[in-house]
Amino acid sequence: MSGERIRSGHQRRVLNWLLDGGGTVSEIAESLELRMPHASLALRQLRERKEVSRDEQGSIRGAIHRLNEAGRMRLSEDAVARARTLITEIPQQADAIVLSQDGPQLLLGYVKNPNSRLLSLPNRGISAQSEVEPFSNGREGGRWAVQREETVRWYTLSDFEPSNPPTQQGARGTLGEWTGEVDRIGIVHATLLDSSSEWRLSPGTWFIETDSPPPLPDSLLQGEHMLGNATGTEISLSPQMGMHAHLTLQVNRTMAMNALRKNALVFEEDPQQSTTRHLPFGVLLFWLRARHPRLSEEKIFQRNEELGAFLSEGVGSAPSIAVQRQLLADFGVVEWKRGNDMMKINLSGVSNTGASALFEWYFQKTTTECVVEWPYNLEENQGILERLLASGRCRILITSSGDYSPLASATSVIRTRKKLLEVEIRLGRGKSIPLTLLQSANTYSQQNWHEEIPATAIELFESWKGSEGFERTLFTQKEKDINRQKTMWFALSNYPDGDESWANLNESTSPLAAWIATPLEHRTSRWIRLRTILPEGWADLLPIEQCETATLISAMPKGSKDWSTQALEKVRQRFTKNIESILKYDSLFDDEILGSWMATAVLLSSSQLPDEFNQMLLRACTLWVDAPRQPEQVLESLFPLGSPLSNHVEECLIKCKAAAKVHPTDSVFYLWGTLLNAMESNEPLAPEFLRQIMTKLPAAWWRAWAGEWLQIQLTSTSGRRWLAKNPLPWPAMLTRPPGERGGLPAWPIPYPPGRLSLDDVLHILLIEEGAGKPALLDVYDMLATLERKEAVHYGRTHPLVGWLARSVETWPAMGLEVLQQGEPEVGALLYARSFASKLE
């Protein structure tokens, strides 16, 4: 970069001033001590050079002027030109050089990265000679300055072209740090914190950062409670009482409050508080005064005593419904306590009107210092907030709603930097000191972190114990890196409400932590950005009802089985409700990962699709047979019982039968295909294969043959042993009404009219004890009592199970209560047959 110095002193000073933000002509003239015509002329010239822009939306008088990119470039070129002129030989161990000084504004050139934006400057420089002069070592007192720009601009010393920062090296002063040759310079715009006296280092002077700087301004050190450290240093900052902090990050608000809350009355918004909220009874007096400004003080006191006696002690008559509603609207559900000894007031559920009464009580009835988190609008409550800061008892007022608005009574202003635990204290124009908040041990959520972290969303759900936090023993994954532990536990501390600002800042570096910390209403948009990098098992945090169809399909591969099933059902509902919408997602068939999920969703909707979708069904079937998801539901949808198969469905059946043969032998798809082939060829079925069928396939698919298969198992020891171990609703399967549609998908069959006799099931008595025996004993008893013409027995699996063997005309009345007793399938069959008999 060639670099050209700014020859006009007025223009350079104006550009330099605008580096910290916009301003009017009068503000610029007053701040720079220029005559108005000179300031106006300089601004006009800069506008003509297109280096400064003027806000043209309102009147020209009082219009705001702002520095634009061309102006910033001109300042950079001016800085490079000064560096090129002044930097010749660099003294040994030098840290930086003075390039220019204009009142409190400094231009410095650093050969090493400054440790902090808070710069410690010496009162003396060092000689340009190779040896450092003992009397001018730059370590006798000094000054404080603060870096004005976020980043240092680095340039090579060979040709002054833009460069990267130098590699971070060891501790200052070690031999290893000085072995490398200095080959670049970093340009820093800075402002002196105290400009009441001149800093006597002239341009061209090299210096070493002082080890003994003077104290910082009193406003940063005279407070009794430490808020944090100046970022990059070990300097503790304890600002004076009356700070106004506008912090948009929930984590930063919590940390600031925890650092200052000791022995203070804390007003905070805590919607997650699990215990009962309490408020002082004295607040009601000020609330009544605000509600009834025309009522006499005597009547106010009388109503206050009556209301307080009822609310805090339960004595006297209840207030009117209108008053109760007003109390609930302004204070929420609370318990009222007498006395002024409270140390925490939860503003969650308190209206703006209720909060005003609370602070009137605080002003007039207490002497305690306070820490306040103000969750309401700032501008509309400016009067009470100014009064709070001017009271001399408010350590810090924290606001977050809307944009920052200045409060005249604030002793210092603290603003959020877009980084966790970091804020900045603003002492004036161009004077912002970055501060790292003190991590208080008083808060579990922000201070404690552990190596145990959840591996999936299911672990997160199962371990969450509400106000008690997480049961870490349920976490199966361990994180060894301390920084990643902290980030993950910061995210967990905000669950389930989340912190959108924090999540936004950490999305690129810690996507999973950001995903956990995302509030429910923002999860869909964040999923769209993170879906390709989040690990499997975390889609369960998505709210299914709020997601678009494409989002649901994209999330299915990374959800649990239950979540994916629910998501598929939601997609099926949408497809069948609006069939044409399927065409919007046709491209998903071509996706290597999502294609099988899209195919599953389409096949689940197949019974509702018209003929024009036949080719799409065939395409979906071709994809699905390679990865058959939800095989029970898909096969039942493709081949519904009792419906003839159309030509295109016949083609699907051929594909399914062929593909089933190459799938795992214990899979539902394989067993269905094998059983179907056996039925079609009338092949005998081995008892071992039947047991596998009855274990793996839905009972509705094979219960039409339940009587025959039960007898086969009863005739062998291995079969009886299997029956004892596997509980099945045998009474309900053996007593379906004749003619009811049943059978296997693509092999329908009506239930046979013949029933088992007692002789067919005598071997039930030989079955050893096990979970499956009670249902089989019920089968034996209901057949035995029927044959012997005995009373219906009281069942083991359901009290009324014995009636299933009797003619429905003999049944007693059976209402919905039978569904709530015993085995669900037995109860359902009892109710259904009873209901159907009434229809006949």
Short mmCIF file of N, CA and C in Angstrom, two decimals, residues 759-832:
data_model
loop_
_atom_site.label_atom_id
_atom_site.label_comp_id
_atom_site.label_asym_id
_atom_site.label_seq_id
_atom_site.Cartn_x
_atom_site.Cartn_y
_atom_site.Cartn_z
N ASP A 759 -60.72 -80.72 24.07
CA ASP A 759 -59.74 -81.77 23.81
C ASP A 759 -58.53 -81.23 23.05
N ASP A 760 -58.73 -80.19 22.22
CA ASP A 760 -57.63 -79.64 21.43
C ASP A 760 -56.58 -78.93 22.28
N VAL A 761 -56.98 -78.51 23.49
CA VAL A 761 -56.07 -77.69 24.30
C VAL A 761 -55.73 -78.33 25.64
N LEU A 762 -55.95 -79.63 25.78
CA LEU A 762 -55.66 -80.29 27.06
C LEU A 762 -54.20 -80.14 27.47
N HIS A 763 -53.31 -80.07 26.49
CA HIS A 763 -51.88 -79.97 26.80
C HIS A 763 -51.51 -78.63 27.46
N ILE A 764 -52.47 -77.69 27.49
CA ILE A 764 -52.19 -76.43 28.21
C ILE A 764 -51.84 -76.73 29.66
N LEU A 765 -52.46 -77.76 30.23
CA LEU A 765 -52.20 -78.09 31.63
C LEU A 765 -50.78 -78.59 31.84
N LEU A 766 -50.09 -78.95 30.79
CA LEU A 766 -48.71 -79.43 30.91
C LEU A 766 -47.68 -78.29 30.83
N ILE A 767 -48.14 -77.10 30.49
CA ILE A 767 -47.22 -75.97 30.32
C ILE A 767 -46.67 -75.54 31.68
N GLU A 768 -45.37 -75.31 31.73
CA GLU A 768 -44.73 -74.85 32.98
C GLU A 768 -45.11 -73.40 33.23
N GLU A 769 -44.86 -72.96 34.47
CA GLU A 769 -45.21 -71.59 34.84
C GLU A 769 -44.37 -70.59 34.03
N GLY A 770 -45.01 -69.52 33.63
CA GLY A 770 -44.33 -68.47 32.87
C GLY A 770 -45.29 -67.35 32.54
N ALA A 771 -44.75 -66.31 31.94
CA ALA A 771 -45.57 -65.13 31.64
C ALA A 771 -46.69 -65.44 30.67
N GLY A 772 -46.51 -66.45 29.82
CA GLY A 772 -47.53 -66.75 28.83
C GLY A 772 -48.63 -67.68 29.30
N LYS A 773 -48.48 -68.27 30.50
CA LYS A 773 -49.44 -69.30 30.92
C LYS A 773 -50.81 -68.76 31.31
N PRO A 774 -50.94 -67.59 31.99
CA PRO A 774 -52.28 -67.12 32.40
C PRO A 774 -53.26 -67.01 31.23
N ALA A 775 -52.83 -66.49 30.09
CA ALA A 775 -53.74 -66.35 28.94
C ALA A 775 -54.17 -67.72 28.44
N LEU A 776 -53.28 -68.68 28.44
CA LEU A 776 -53.62 -70.03 27.98
C LEU A 776 -54.55 -70.74 28.96
N LEU A 777 -54.37 -70.51 30.25
CA LEU A 777 -55.28 -71.08 31.23
C LEU A 777 -56.68 -70.49 31.08
N ASP A 778 -56.75 -69.22 30.71
CA ASP A 778 -58.05 -68.61 30.44
C ASP A 778 -58.72 -69.29 29.24
N VAL A 779 -57.92 -69.65 28.22
CA VAL A 779 -58.47 -70.39 27.08
C VAL A 779 -59.03 -71.73 27.55
N TYR A 780 -58.26 -72.43 28.34
CA TYR A 780 -58.69 -73.74 28.83
C TYR A 780 -59.97 -73.61 29.66
N ASP A 781 -60.00 -72.66 30.60
CA ASP A 781 -61.14 -72.52 31.49
C ASP A 781 -62.40 -72.08 30.76
N MET A 782 -62.27 -71.19 29.77
CA MET A 782 -63.49 -70.73 29.10
C MET A 782 -64.08 -71.85 28.23
N LEU A 783 -63.20 -72.73 27.68
CA LEU A 783 -63.71 -73.87 26.92
C LEU A 783 -64.26 -74.95 27.86
N ALA A 784 -63.59 -75.13 28.99
CA ALA A 784 -64.03 -76.16 29.95
C ALA A 784 -65.37 -75.79 30.56
N THR A 785 -65.55 -74.55 30.98
CA THR A 785 -66.83 -74.15 31.59
C THR A 785 -67.95 -74.19 30.57
N LEU A 786 -67.65 -73.90 29.30
CA LEU A 786 -68.66 -73.97 28.25
C LEU A 786 -69.09 -75.43 28.03
N GLU A 787 -68.12 -76.31 27.92
CA GLU A 787 -68.45 -77.72 27.66
C GLU A 787 -69.18 -78.34 28.82
N ARG A 788 -68.80 -77.96 30.04
CA ARG A 788 -69.41 -78.54 31.24
C ARG A 788 -70.67 -77.78 31.66
N LYS A 789 -71.01 -76.73 30.92
CA LYS A 789 -72.19 -75.90 31.22
C LYS A 789 -72.10 -75.32 32.62
N GLU A 790 -70.90 -74.88 32.96
CA GLU A 790 -70.67 -74.25 34.26
C GLU A 790 -70.72 -72.73 34.08
N ALA A 791 -70.75 -72.03 35.20
CA ALA A 791 -70.76 -70.57 35.16
C ALA A 791 -69.44 -70.05 34.57
N VAL A 792 -69.53 -68.91 33.96
CA VAL A 792 -68.34 -68.29 33.38
C VAL A 792 -67.32 -68.00 34.48
N HIS A 793 -66.07 -68.41 34.24
CA HIS A 793 -65.04 -68.21 35.27
C HIS A 793 -64.57 -66.75 35.29
N TYR A 794 -64.00 -66.38 36.41
CA TYR A 794 -63.41 -65.03 36.56
C TYR A 794 -62.00 -65.09 35.99
N GLY A 795 -61.78 -64.38 34.92
CA GLY A 795 -60.55 -64.54 34.17
C GLY A 795 -59.31 -63.97 34.82
N ARG A 796 -58.19 -64.47 34.35
CA ARG A 796 -56.89 -63.99 34.83
C ARG A 796 -56.44 -62.75 34.04
N THR A 797 -56.61 -62.79 32.72
CA THR A 797 -56.19 -61.67 31.87
C THR A 797 -57.24 -60.58 31.77
N HIS A 798 -58.49 -60.93 32.02
CA HIS A 798 -59.58 -59.96 32.03
C HIS A 798 -60.74 -60.60 32.80
N PRO A 799 -61.41 -59.87 33.68
CA PRO A 799 -62.48 -60.48 34.50
C PRO A 799 -63.57 -61.16 33.67
N LEU A 800 -63.87 -60.63 32.46
CA LEU A 800 -64.99 -61.13 31.66
C LEU A 800 -64.54 -61.97 30.47
N VAL A 801 -63.30 -62.41 30.47
CA VAL A 801 -62.77 -63.12 29.31
C VAL A 801 -63.56 -64.38 28.96
N GLY A 802 -64.15 -65.05 29.96
CA GLY A 802 -64.87 -66.29 29.71
C GLY A 802 -66.06 -66.13 28.79
N TRP A 803 -66.66 -64.95 28.73
CA TRP A 803 -67.82 -64.73 27.87
C TRP A 803 -67.48 -64.85 26.38
N LEU A 804 -66.21 -64.71 26.02
CA LEU A 804 -65.83 -64.80 24.61
C LEU A 804 -66.15 -66.16 24.01
N ALA A 805 -66.23 -67.20 24.84
CA ALA A 805 -66.56 -68.54 24.33
C ALA A 805 -68.06 -68.77 24.23
N ARG A 806 -68.87 -67.84 24.74
CA ARG A 806 -70.33 -68.00 24.73
C ARG A 806 -70.96 -67.19 23.61
N SER A 807 -72.17 -67.56 23.28
CA SER A 807 -72.93 -66.80 22.30
C SER A 807 -73.16 -65.39 22.82
N VAL A 808 -72.96 -64.39 21.96
CA VAL A 808 -73.04 -63.01 22.39
C VAL A 808 -74.43 -62.65 22.90
N GLU A 809 -75.48 -63.43 22.49
CA GLU A 809 -76.83 -63.15 22.96
C GLU A 809 -76.97 -63.40 24.46
N THR A 810 -76.06 -64.20 25.02
CA THR A 810 -76.15 -64.52 26.45
C THR A 810 -75.34 -63.56 27.32
N TRP A 811 -74.63 -62.63 26.68
CA TRP A 811 -73.73 -61.75 27.44
C TRP A 811 -74.52 -60.74 28.27
N PRO A 812 -73.96 -60.39 29.42
CA PRO A 812 -74.52 -59.25 30.16
C PRO A 812 -74.15 -57.95 29.43
N ALA A 813 -74.77 -56.85 29.86
CA ALA A 813 -74.45 -55.54 29.26
C ALA A 813 -72.98 -55.21 29.50
N MET A 814 -72.32 -54.74 28.45
CA MET A 814 -70.90 -54.39 28.53
C MET A 814 -70.70 -53.00 27.95
N GLY A 815 -70.30 -52.09 28.79
CA GLY A 815 -70.06 -50.71 28.36
C GLY A 815 -68.57 -50.42 28.23
N LEU A 816 -68.28 -49.16 28.20
CA LEU A 816 -66.90 -48.74 28.01
C LEU A 816 -65.97 -49.19 29.14
N GLU A 817 -66.56 -49.56 30.29
CA GLU A 817 -65.71 -49.95 31.41
C GLU A 817 -64.88 -51.19 31.10
N VAL A 818 -65.34 -52.04 30.19
CA VAL A 818 -64.57 -53.25 29.88
C VAL A 818 -63.24 -52.91 29.21
N LEU A 819 -63.18 -51.72 28.59
CA LEU A 819 -61.93 -51.31 27.95
C LEU A 819 -60.87 -50.92 28.96
N GLN A 820 -61.29 -50.64 30.16
CA GLN A 820 -60.36 -50.18 31.19
C GLN A 820 -59.92 -51.30 32.12
N GLN A 821 -60.27 -52.52 31.81
CA GLN A 821 -59.95 -53.65 32.66
C GLN A 821 -59.06 -54.63 31.91
N GLY A 822 -58.07 -55.19 32.59
CA GLY A 822 -57.30 -56.31 32.08
C GLY A 822 -56.62 -56.11 30.74
N GLU A 823 -56.41 -57.21 30.02
CA GLU A 823 -55.74 -57.22 28.73
C GLU A 823 -56.50 -56.36 27.72
N PRO A 824 -55.84 -55.34 27.11
CA PRO A 824 -56.54 -54.41 26.20
C PRO A 824 -57.22 -55.11 25.02
N GLU A 825 -56.56 -56.12 24.42
CA GLU A 825 -57.17 -56.77 23.25
C GLU A 825 -58.42 -57.55 23.63
N VAL A 826 -58.42 -58.16 24.81
CA VAL A 826 -59.61 -58.88 25.28
C VAL A 826 -60.73 -57.89 25.52
N GLY A 827 -60.41 -56.78 26.21
CA GLY A 827 -61.43 -55.76 26.48
C GLY A 827 -61.99 -55.17 25.21
N ALA A 828 -61.11 -54.91 24.22
CA ALA A 828 -61.57 -54.33 22.95
C ALA A 828 -62.49 -55.29 22.21
N LEU A 829 -62.17 -56.59 22.21
CA LEU A 829 -63.02 -57.56 21.52
C LEU A 829 -64.36 -57.71 22.22
N LEU A 830 -64.37 -57.72 23.53
CA LEU A 830 -65.63 -57.80 24.28
C LEU A 830 -66.53 -56.62 23.94
N TYR A 831 -65.97 -55.43 23.95
CA TYR A 831 -66.78 -54.24 23.69
C TYR A 831 -67.26 -54.22 22.23
N ALA A 832 -66.38 -54.58 21.29
CA ALA A 832 -66.74 -54.52 19.87
C ALA A 832 -67.85 -55.53 19.54
#
